[in-house]
């Protein structure tokens, strides 16, 4: 899952010679997010038009070494705990108010739940976080939701729930045609199946829904596209899916296609307002926007 979620000062997934773990400062979330990239080979069952993963630099064929991953997480959390992290040349200018661990997030160059070591990596992340005294910091799984109905994924997320876990699930469309055009799933994944997966996961714990809205060439999301998307939110809500929040965001950086552009802040807000009209109890945020100062 390559999308970012906020105003971020450094987008790199590389820090020193670390292979899987990377630090990111986010102004929006107000601190440091420690990312875990299980998909160093860029493996994903989507091919989103807005994906920011650079497939020329991914490490194809490389297996994840869980011991190395755990050692990297240990090293970075240890440095945050003793304050040494903030002396790092890349982070020593971080404003004081952002010098705090906000979360640990499975968010890399592909779909984390599709990795065979996902469950083991969740357990390792919980143990490592707790070892360093950050027991109240959430462990976030940023997912395209296609595998939220798999027994191994369900079991791993249940264990995360008991250890301050969060699920952020992608829902970019309400019509099959929009889903296929924007997310370009590989195989036979349908929007109905994705919505069913989100619904099932959201009945086990409230989750965050993340939605990418963007301008495709001259095309902005029209009324029918947005209404169909909101219909899906209503369907989820009425079906008992717990929704903590809906995050609307737009493209912020270079994507694989040159004709994709951000929506304006006003356009994002208009969608948020439209959701609010149908689902007034739902919390909706929007981030970015072509005219947002950063
Ligand atoms: S889900 Fe989409 S944006 Fe995320 S890594 Fe896969 S192709 Fe890229």
mmCIF file of C-alpha atoms and ligand atoms in Angstrom:
data_model
loop_
_atom_site.group_PDB
_atom_site.id
_atom_site.type_symbol
_atom_site.label_atom_id
_atom_site.label_comp_id
_atom_site.label_asym_id
_atom_site.label_seq_id
_atom_site.Cartn_x
_atom_site.Cartn_y
_atom_site.Cartn_z
ATOM 1 C CA UNK A 1 0.000 0.000 0.000
ATOM 2 C CA UNK A 2 1.878 2.958 -1.225
ATOM 3 C CA UNK A 3 -0.407 5.786 -0.426
ATOM 4 C CA UNK A 4 0.621 8.339 2.099
ATOM 5 C CA UNK A 5 -1.742 9.793 4.615
ATOM 6 C CA UNK A 6 -0.752 13.272 5.566
ATOM 7 C CA UNK A 7 1.837 15.948 5.231
ATOM 8 C CA UNK A 8 5.032 14.038 5.355
ATOM 9 C CA UNK A 9 8.503 15.466 5.411
ATOM 10 C CA UNK A 10 10.309 12.468 3.998
ATOM 11 C CA UNK A 11 8.758 9.815 1.769
ATOM 12 C CA UNK A 12 11.698 7.447 1.514
ATOM 13 C CA UNK A 13 11.288 3.817 2.503
ATOM 14 C CA UNK A 14 15.024 3.634 3.070
ATOM 15 C CA UNK A 15 16.905 4.540 6.204
ATOM 16 C CA UNK A 16 20.567 3.747 6.569
ATOM 17 C CA UNK A 17 20.998 0.137 5.454
ATOM 18 C CA UNK A 18 17.654 -1.061 6.813
ATOM 19 C CA UNK A 19 15.822 -3.455 4.527
ATOM 20 C CA UNK A 20 12.272 -3.515 5.895
ATOM 21 C CA UNK A 21 11.756 -0.797 8.486
ATOM 22 C CA UNK A 22 11.676 2.925 7.747
ATOM 23 C CA UNK A 23 10.795 6.085 9.688
ATOM 24 C CA UNK A 24 8.413 8.759 8.403
ATOM 25 C CA UNK A 25 7.453 12.027 10.066
ATOM 26 C CA UNK A 26 3.839 13.022 9.525
ATOM 27 C CA UNK A 27 2.616 16.468 10.467
ATOM 28 C CA UNK A 28 -0.987 15.371 10.223
ATOM 29 C CA UNK A 29 -0.650 12.504 12.656
ATOM 30 C CA UNK A 30 1.671 14.599 14.749
ATOM 31 C CA UNK A 31 4.735 12.422 14.987
ATOM 32 C CA UNK A 32 6.823 9.524 13.834
ATOM 33 C CA UNK A 33 5.358 6.554 12.035
ATOM 34 C CA UNK A 34 7.628 3.526 11.835
ATOM 35 C CA UNK A 35 6.783 1.714 8.613
ATOM 36 C CA UNK A 36 7.248 -1.974 7.947
ATOM 37 C CA UNK A 37 7.625 -2.955 4.305
ATOM 38 C CA UNK A 38 6.927 -6.669 3.899
ATOM 39 C CA UNK A 39 6.588 -6.305 0.135
ATOM 40 C CA UNK A 40 10.148 -5.411 -0.786
ATOM 41 C CA UNK A 41 9.540 -7.184 -4.095
ATOM 42 C CA UNK A 42 6.633 -4.846 -4.953
ATOM 43 C CA UNK A 43 4.121 -7.709 -4.915
ATOM 44 C CA UNK A 44 0.543 -6.482 -4.990
ATOM 45 C CA UNK A 45 -2.726 -7.889 -6.274
ATOM 46 C CA UNK A 46 -3.770 -4.397 -7.390
ATOM 47 C CA UNK A 47 -2.164 -2.159 -9.979
ATOM 48 C CA UNK A 48 -3.686 1.169 -8.949
ATOM 49 C CA UNK A 49 -3.331 3.899 -11.536
ATOM 50 C CA UNK A 50 -2.040 6.224 -8.812
ATOM 51 C CA UNK A 51 0.436 3.803 -7.241
ATOM 52 C CA UNK A 52 3.679 5.488 -6.221
ATOM 53 C CA UNK A 53 5.777 2.369 -5.853
ATOM 54 C CA UNK A 54 8.764 2.554 -8.166
ATOM 55 C CA UNK A 55 8.867 -0.929 -9.681
ATOM 56 C CA UNK A 56 12.344 -0.270 -11.085
ATOM 57 C CA UNK A 57 13.820 -0.190 -7.581
ATOM 58 C CA UNK A 58 11.937 -3.007 -5.826
ATOM 59 C CA UNK A 59 13.966 -6.067 -4.823
ATOM 60 C CA UNK A 60 12.433 -8.833 -6.908
ATOM 61 C CA UNK A 61 12.882 -12.363 -5.657
ATOM 62 C CA UNK A 62 14.076 -11.245 -2.213
ATOM 63 C CA UNK A 63 12.595 -13.227 0.670
ATOM 64 C CA UNK A 64 11.797 -11.407 3.895
ATOM 65 C CA UNK A 65 14.065 -12.325 6.800
ATOM 66 C CA UNK A 66 11.919 -11.949 9.902
ATOM 67 C CA UNK A 67 14.948 -11.940 12.210
ATOM 68 C CA UNK A 68 16.442 -8.989 10.344
ATOM 69 C CA UNK A 69 13.085 -7.220 10.278
ATOM 70 C CA UNK A 70 12.710 -7.665 14.046
ATOM 71 C CA UNK A 71 16.278 -6.482 14.660
ATOM 72 C CA UNK A 72 15.608 -3.344 12.601
ATOM 73 C CA UNK A 73 12.403 -2.629 14.490
ATOM 74 C CA UNK A 74 14.218 -3.209 17.778
ATOM 75 C CA UNK A 75 16.987 -0.822 16.765
ATOM 76 C CA UNK A 76 14.711 2.007 15.701
ATOM 77 C CA UNK A 77 12.341 1.707 18.686
ATOM 78 C CA UNK A 78 15.297 1.530 21.036
ATOM 79 C CA UNK A 79 16.682 4.730 19.502
ATOM 80 C CA UNK A 80 13.292 6.457 19.807
ATOM 81 C CA UNK A 81 12.951 5.299 23.417
ATOM 82 C CA UNK A 82 16.353 6.687 24.444
ATOM 83 C CA UNK A 83 16.087 9.808 22.265
ATOM 84 C CA UNK A 84 19.082 8.939 20.084
ATOM 85 C CA UNK A 85 16.851 8.728 17.016
ATOM 86 C CA UNK A 86 16.390 12.499 17.001
ATOM 87 C CA UNK A 87 20.131 13.046 16.590
ATOM 88 C CA UNK A 88 20.047 11.225 13.239
ATOM 89 C CA UNK A 89 21.094 13.618 10.460
ATOM 90 C CA UNK A 90 17.810 13.052 8.603
ATOM 91 C CA UNK A 91 15.632 13.767 11.620
ATOM 92 C CA UNK A 92 17.582 16.142 13.836
ATOM 93 C CA UNK A 93 15.613 19.135 12.506
ATOM 94 C CA UNK A 94 12.257 17.584 13.449
ATOM 95 C CA UNK A 95 10.196 20.092 15.455
ATOM 96 C CA UNK A 96 9.904 19.197 19.133
ATOM 97 C CA UNK A 97 6.150 18.662 18.934
ATOM 98 C CA UNK A 98 6.643 15.926 16.334
ATOM 99 C CA UNK A 99 9.287 14.051 18.309
ATOM 100 C CA UNK A 100 7.011 11.248 19.423
ATOM 101 C CA UNK A 101 6.198 7.782 18.176
ATOM 102 C CA UNK A 102 2.726 7.904 16.672
ATOM 103 C CA UNK A 103 2.327 4.372 15.325
ATOM 104 C CA UNK A 104 3.918 1.365 13.700
ATOM 105 C CA UNK A 105 2.400 0.743 10.279
ATOM 106 C CA UNK A 106 2.433 -2.152 7.847
ATOM 107 C CA UNK A 107 2.621 -0.067 4.717
ATOM 108 C CA UNK A 108 5.077 -0.913 2.024
ATOM 109 C CA UNK A 109 5.526 -1.544 -1.646
ATOM 110 C CA UNK A 110 2.590 -3.950 -1.974
ATOM 111 C CA UNK A 111 -0.227 -5.632 -0.072
ATOM 112 C CA UNK A 112 1.035 -6.631 3.390
ATOM 113 C CA UNK A 113 -1.704 -9.179 4.153
ATOM 114 C CA UNK A 114 -0.715 -11.135 1.035
ATOM 115 C CA UNK A 115 2.742 -11.848 2.407
ATOM 116 C CA UNK A 116 3.127 -15.331 3.921
ATOM 117 C CA UNK A 117 4.937 -13.851 6.927
ATOM 118 C CA UNK A 118 2.242 -11.267 7.634
ATOM 119 C CA UNK A 119 0.879 -12.993 10.749
ATOM 120 C CA UNK A 120 4.356 -13.696 12.134
ATOM 121 C CA UNK A 121 5.400 -10.109 11.432
ATOM 122 C CA UNK A 122 2.339 -8.809 13.320
ATOM 123 C CA UNK A 123 3.301 -10.908 16.339
ATOM 124 C CA UNK A 124 6.903 -9.713 16.090
ATOM 125 C CA UNK A 125 5.780 -6.085 15.883
ATOM 126 C CA UNK A 126 3.573 -6.422 18.978
ATOM 127 C CA UNK A 127 6.366 -8.046 21.003
ATOM 128 C CA UNK A 128 8.943 -5.522 19.848
ATOM 129 C CA UNK A 129 6.732 -2.501 20.513
ATOM 130 C CA UNK A 130 5.915 -3.756 23.999
ATOM 131 C CA UNK A 131 9.579 -4.525 24.728
ATOM 132 C CA UNK A 132 10.383 -0.859 24.266
ATOM 133 C CA UNK A 133 7.495 0.402 26.369
ATOM 134 C CA UNK A 134 5.285 1.748 23.579
ATOM 135 C CA UNK A 135 2.356 -0.470 24.519
ATOM 136 C CA UNK A 136 -0.266 2.185 23.798
ATOM 137 C CA UNK A 137 1.008 3.039 20.306
ATOM 138 C CA UNK A 138 -1.187 1.503 17.604
ATOM 139 C CA UNK A 139 0.025 -1.012 15.069
ATOM 140 C CA UNK A 140 -1.744 -0.073 11.843
ATOM 141 C CA UNK A 141 -2.352 -2.381 8.891
ATOM 142 C CA UNK A 142 -2.873 -0.410 5.691
ATOM 143 C CA UNK A 143 -4.550 -2.808 3.297
ATOM 144 C CA UNK A 144 -6.462 -2.993 0.033
ATOM 145 C CA UNK A 145 -8.916 -5.228 1.929
ATOM 146 C CA UNK A 146 -8.932 -8.075 -0.587
ATOM 147 C CA UNK A 147 -7.682 -10.638 1.922
ATOM 148 C CA UNK A 148 -9.525 -9.557 5.030
ATOM 149 C CA UNK A 149 -11.667 -12.704 4.812
ATOM 150 C CA UNK A 150 -8.711 -15.133 4.912
ATOM 151 C CA UNK A 151 -8.549 -17.205 8.105
ATOM 152 C CA UNK A 152 -4.835 -16.488 8.676
ATOM 153 C CA UNK A 153 -5.377 -12.745 8.193
ATOM 154 C CA UNK A 154 -8.485 -12.758 10.411
ATOM 155 C CA UNK A 155 -6.525 -14.501 13.176
ATOM 156 C CA UNK A 156 -3.574 -12.094 12.883
ATOM 157 C CA UNK A 157 -5.841 -9.037 12.991
ATOM 158 C CA UNK A 158 -7.721 -10.447 15.975
ATOM 159 C CA UNK A 159 -4.396 -10.682 17.824
ATOM 160 C CA UNK A 160 -3.604 -7.116 16.812
ATOM 161 C CA UNK A 161 -7.003 -5.995 18.117
ATOM 162 C CA UNK A 162 -6.017 -7.272 21.530
ATOM 163 C CA UNK A 163 -2.788 -5.265 21.253
ATOM 164 C CA UNK A 164 -4.021 -1.845 20.046
ATOM 165 C CA UNK A 165 -4.232 -2.671 16.374
ATOM 166 C CA UNK A 166 -5.954 -0.673 13.644
ATOM 167 C CA UNK A 167 -7.083 -1.598 10.144
ATOM 168 C CA UNK A 168 -7.097 1.044 7.418
ATOM 169 C CA UNK A 169 -8.918 -0.393 4.415
ATOM 170 C CA UNK A 170 -8.928 0.991 0.888
ATOM 171 C CA UNK A 171 -12.236 1.717 -0.838
ATOM 172 C CA UNK A 172 -11.760 3.849 -3.943
ATOM 173 C CA UNK A 173 -15.009 3.268 -5.798
ATOM 174 C CA UNK A 174 -18.663 2.398 -5.583
ATOM 175 C CA UNK A 175 -19.181 1.109 -9.115
ATOM 176 C CA UNK A 176 -17.436 -1.900 -10.606
ATOM 177 C CA UNK A 177 -16.332 0.120 -13.644
ATOM 178 C CA UNK A 178 -14.638 2.738 -11.439
ATOM 179 C CA UNK A 179 -13.025 0.050 -9.298
ATOM 180 C CA UNK A 180 -11.618 -1.772 -12.309
ATOM 181 C CA UNK A 181 -10.381 1.464 -13.911
ATOM 182 C CA UNK A 182 -8.769 2.962 -10.783
ATOM 183 C CA UNK A 183 -7.509 -0.025 -8.763
ATOM 184 C CA UNK A 184 -6.982 -2.446 -11.662
ATOM 185 C CA UNK A 185 -7.145 -5.622 -9.557
ATOM 186 C CA UNK A 186 -5.310 -8.646 -10.818
ATOM 187 C CA UNK A 187 -7.323 -11.861 -11.108
ATOM 188 C CA UNK A 188 -11.036 -12.019 -10.460
ATOM 189 C CA UNK A 189 -11.373 -9.526 -7.628
ATOM 190 C CA UNK A 190 -14.681 -7.662 -7.795
ATOM 191 C CA UNK A 191 -15.834 -4.598 -5.911
ATOM 192 C CA UNK A 192 -18.633 -6.621 -4.310
ATOM 193 C CA UNK A 193 -16.026 -8.955 -2.846
ATOM 194 C CA UNK A 194 -13.904 -6.073 -1.540
ATOM 195 C CA UNK A 195 -16.932 -4.460 0.094
ATOM 196 C CA UNK A 196 -17.870 -7.826 1.621
ATOM 197 C CA UNK A 197 -14.338 -8.176 3.017
ATOM 198 C CA UNK A 198 -14.455 -4.673 4.504
ATOM 199 C CA UNK A 199 -17.872 -5.410 5.982
ATOM 200 C CA UNK A 200 -16.671 -8.624 7.580
ATOM 201 C CA UNK A 201 -13.559 -6.998 9.036
ATOM 202 C CA UNK A 202 -15.545 -3.983 10.229
ATOM 203 C CA UNK A 203 -17.981 -6.165 12.098
ATOM 204 C CA UNK A 204 -15.033 -7.542 14.109
ATOM 205 C CA UNK A 205 -13.630 -4.113 14.960
ATOM 206 C CA UNK A 206 -14.249 -0.550 13.763
ATOM 207 C CA UNK A 207 -11.884 0.365 10.939
ATOM 208 C CA UNK A 208 -10.716 3.361 8.964
ATOM 209 C CA UNK A 209 -11.688 3.561 5.297
ATOM 210 C CA UNK A 210 -9.225 5.321 3.009
ATOM 211 C CA UNK A 211 -10.387 6.636 -0.338
ATOM 212 C CA UNK A 212 -8.279 8.080 -3.126
ATOM 213 C CA UNK A 213 -10.023 10.740 -5.193
ATOM 214 C CA UNK A 214 -8.228 12.176 -8.176
ATOM 215 C CA UNK A 215 -8.496 13.897 -11.519
ATOM 216 C CA UNK A 216 -7.900 11.500 -14.426
ATOM 217 C CA UNK A 217 -6.865 13.749 -17.290
ATOM 218 C CA UNK A 218 -9.811 16.147 -17.641
ATOM 219 C CA UNK A 219 -12.125 13.844 -15.776
ATOM 220 C CA UNK A 220 -13.109 14.665 -12.195
ATOM 221 C CA UNK A 221 -15.221 12.201 -10.214
ATOM 222 C CA UNK A 222 -18.800 12.952 -11.311
ATOM 223 C CA UNK A 223 -21.983 12.897 -9.259
ATOM 224 C CA UNK A 224 -22.875 9.344 -10.262
ATOM 225 C CA UNK A 225 -19.403 8.088 -9.299
ATOM 226 C CA UNK A 226 -19.476 9.810 -5.921
ATOM 227 C CA UNK A 227 -23.074 8.820 -5.168
ATOM 228 C CA UNK A 228 -22.293 5.180 -5.939
ATOM 229 C CA UNK A 229 -19.282 5.367 -3.619
ATOM 230 C CA UNK A 230 -21.420 6.850 -0.833
ATOM 231 C CA UNK A 231 -24.017 4.130 -1.452
ATOM 232 C CA UNK A 232 -21.279 1.629 -0.588
ATOM 233 C CA UNK A 233 -20.478 3.451 2.634
ATOM 234 C CA UNK A 234 -24.180 3.421 3.522
ATOM 235 C CA UNK A 235 -24.332 -0.289 2.685
ATOM 236 C CA UNK A 236 -21.379 -0.960 4.981
ATOM 237 C CA UNK A 237 -22.713 1.241 7.748
ATOM 238 C CA UNK A 238 -26.188 -0.284 7.646
ATOM 239 C CA UNK A 239 -24.684 -3.774 7.467
ATOM 240 C CA UNK A 240 -23.070 -3.306 10.870
ATOM 241 C CA UNK A 241 -19.548 -2.451 9.687
ATOM 242 C CA UNK A 242 -17.897 -0.278 12.307
ATOM 243 C CA UNK A 243 -16.310 2.735 10.624
ATOM 244 C CA UNK A 244 -14.019 4.807 12.830
ATOM 245 C CA UNK A 245 -13.412 7.349 10.153
ATOM 246 C CA UNK A 246 -13.345 7.870 6.398
ATOM 247 C CA UNK A 247 -10.151 9.478 5.105
ATOM 248 C CA UNK A 248 -10.416 11.134 1.712
ATOM 249 C CA UNK A 249 -7.115 11.954 0.102
ATOM 250 C CA UNK A 250 -5.726 12.791 -3.277
ATOM 251 C CA UNK A 251 -2.504 12.338 -5.203
ATOM 252 C CA UNK A 252 0.381 14.201 -3.632
ATOM 253 C CA UNK A 253 3.409 12.945 -5.489
ATOM 254 C CA UNK A 254 4.499 11.500 -8.781
ATOM 255 C CA UNK A 255 2.415 8.528 -9.856
ATOM 256 C CA UNK A 256 2.911 5.970 -12.610
ATOM 257 C CA UNK A 257 0.710 8.025 -14.945
ATOM 258 C CA UNK A 258 1.465 11.610 -15.871
ATOM 259 C CA UNK A 259 -2.182 12.576 -16.486
ATOM 260 C CA UNK A 260 -3.293 12.116 -12.880
ATOM 261 C CA UNK A 261 -3.742 15.243 -10.807
ATOM 262 C CA UNK A 262 -4.965 16.090 -7.332
ATOM 263 C CA UNK A 263 -8.453 17.327 -6.608
ATOM 264 C CA UNK A 264 -8.652 20.726 -4.985
ATOM 265 C CA UNK A 265 -9.326 21.084 -1.298
ATOM 266 C CA UNK A 266 -12.798 22.435 -2.149
ATOM 267 C CA UNK A 267 -13.546 19.374 -4.274
ATOM 268 C CA UNK A 268 -12.485 17.039 -1.469
ATOM 269 C CA UNK A 269 -14.538 18.987 1.047
ATOM 270 C CA UNK A 270 -17.583 18.811 -1.246
ATOM 271 C CA UNK A 271 -17.334 15.004 -1.252
ATOM 272 C CA UNK A 272 -16.911 14.979 2.537
ATOM 273 C CA UNK A 273 -20.010 17.186 2.876
ATOM 274 C CA UNK A 274 -21.970 14.902 0.593
ATOM 275 C CA UNK A 275 -21.029 11.917 2.755
ATOM 276 C CA UNK A 276 -22.048 13.924 5.816
ATOM 277 C CA UNK A 277 -25.493 14.568 4.305
ATOM 278 C CA UNK A 278 -26.139 10.817 3.997
ATOM 279 C CA UNK A 279 -24.189 9.632 7.055
ATOM 280 C CA UNK A 280 -24.142 12.495 9.555
ATOM 281 C CA UNK A 281 -22.717 10.351 12.369
ATOM 282 C CA UNK A 282 -19.696 9.300 10.337
ATOM 283 C CA UNK A 283 -16.371 11.037 10.903
ATOM 284 C CA UNK A 284 -14.894 12.144 7.568
ATOM 285 C CA UNK A 285 -11.535 13.842 7.017
ATOM 286 C CA UNK A 286 -9.845 14.992 3.844
ATOM 287 C CA UNK A 287 -6.176 15.575 3.192
ATOM 288 C CA UNK A 288 -4.171 17.301 0.551
ATOM 289 C CA UNK A 289 -5.792 19.128 -2.285
ATOM 290 C CA UNK A 290 -4.081 20.913 -5.136
ATOM 291 C CA UNK A 291 -4.385 24.253 -3.395
ATOM 292 C CA UNK A 292 -3.378 23.165 0.093
ATOM 293 C CA UNK A 293 -0.413 24.966 1.590
ATOM 294 C CA UNK A 294 2.254 22.575 2.830
HETATM 295 S S1 LIG B 1 -2.772 -1.344 -3.394
HETATM 296 FE FE1 LIG B 1 -2.464 0.012 -5.142
HETATM 297 S S2 LIG B 1 -1.353 1.780 -4.312
HETATM 298 FE FE2 LIG B 1 -1.115 0.110 -2.836
HETATM 299 S S3 LIG B 1 0.806 -0.913 -3.460
HETATM 300 FE FE3 LIG B 1 -0.881 -2.006 -4.470
HETATM 301 S S4 LIG B 1 -0.994 -1.042 -6.488
HETATM 302 FE FE4 LIG B 1 0.189 0.351 -5.184
#
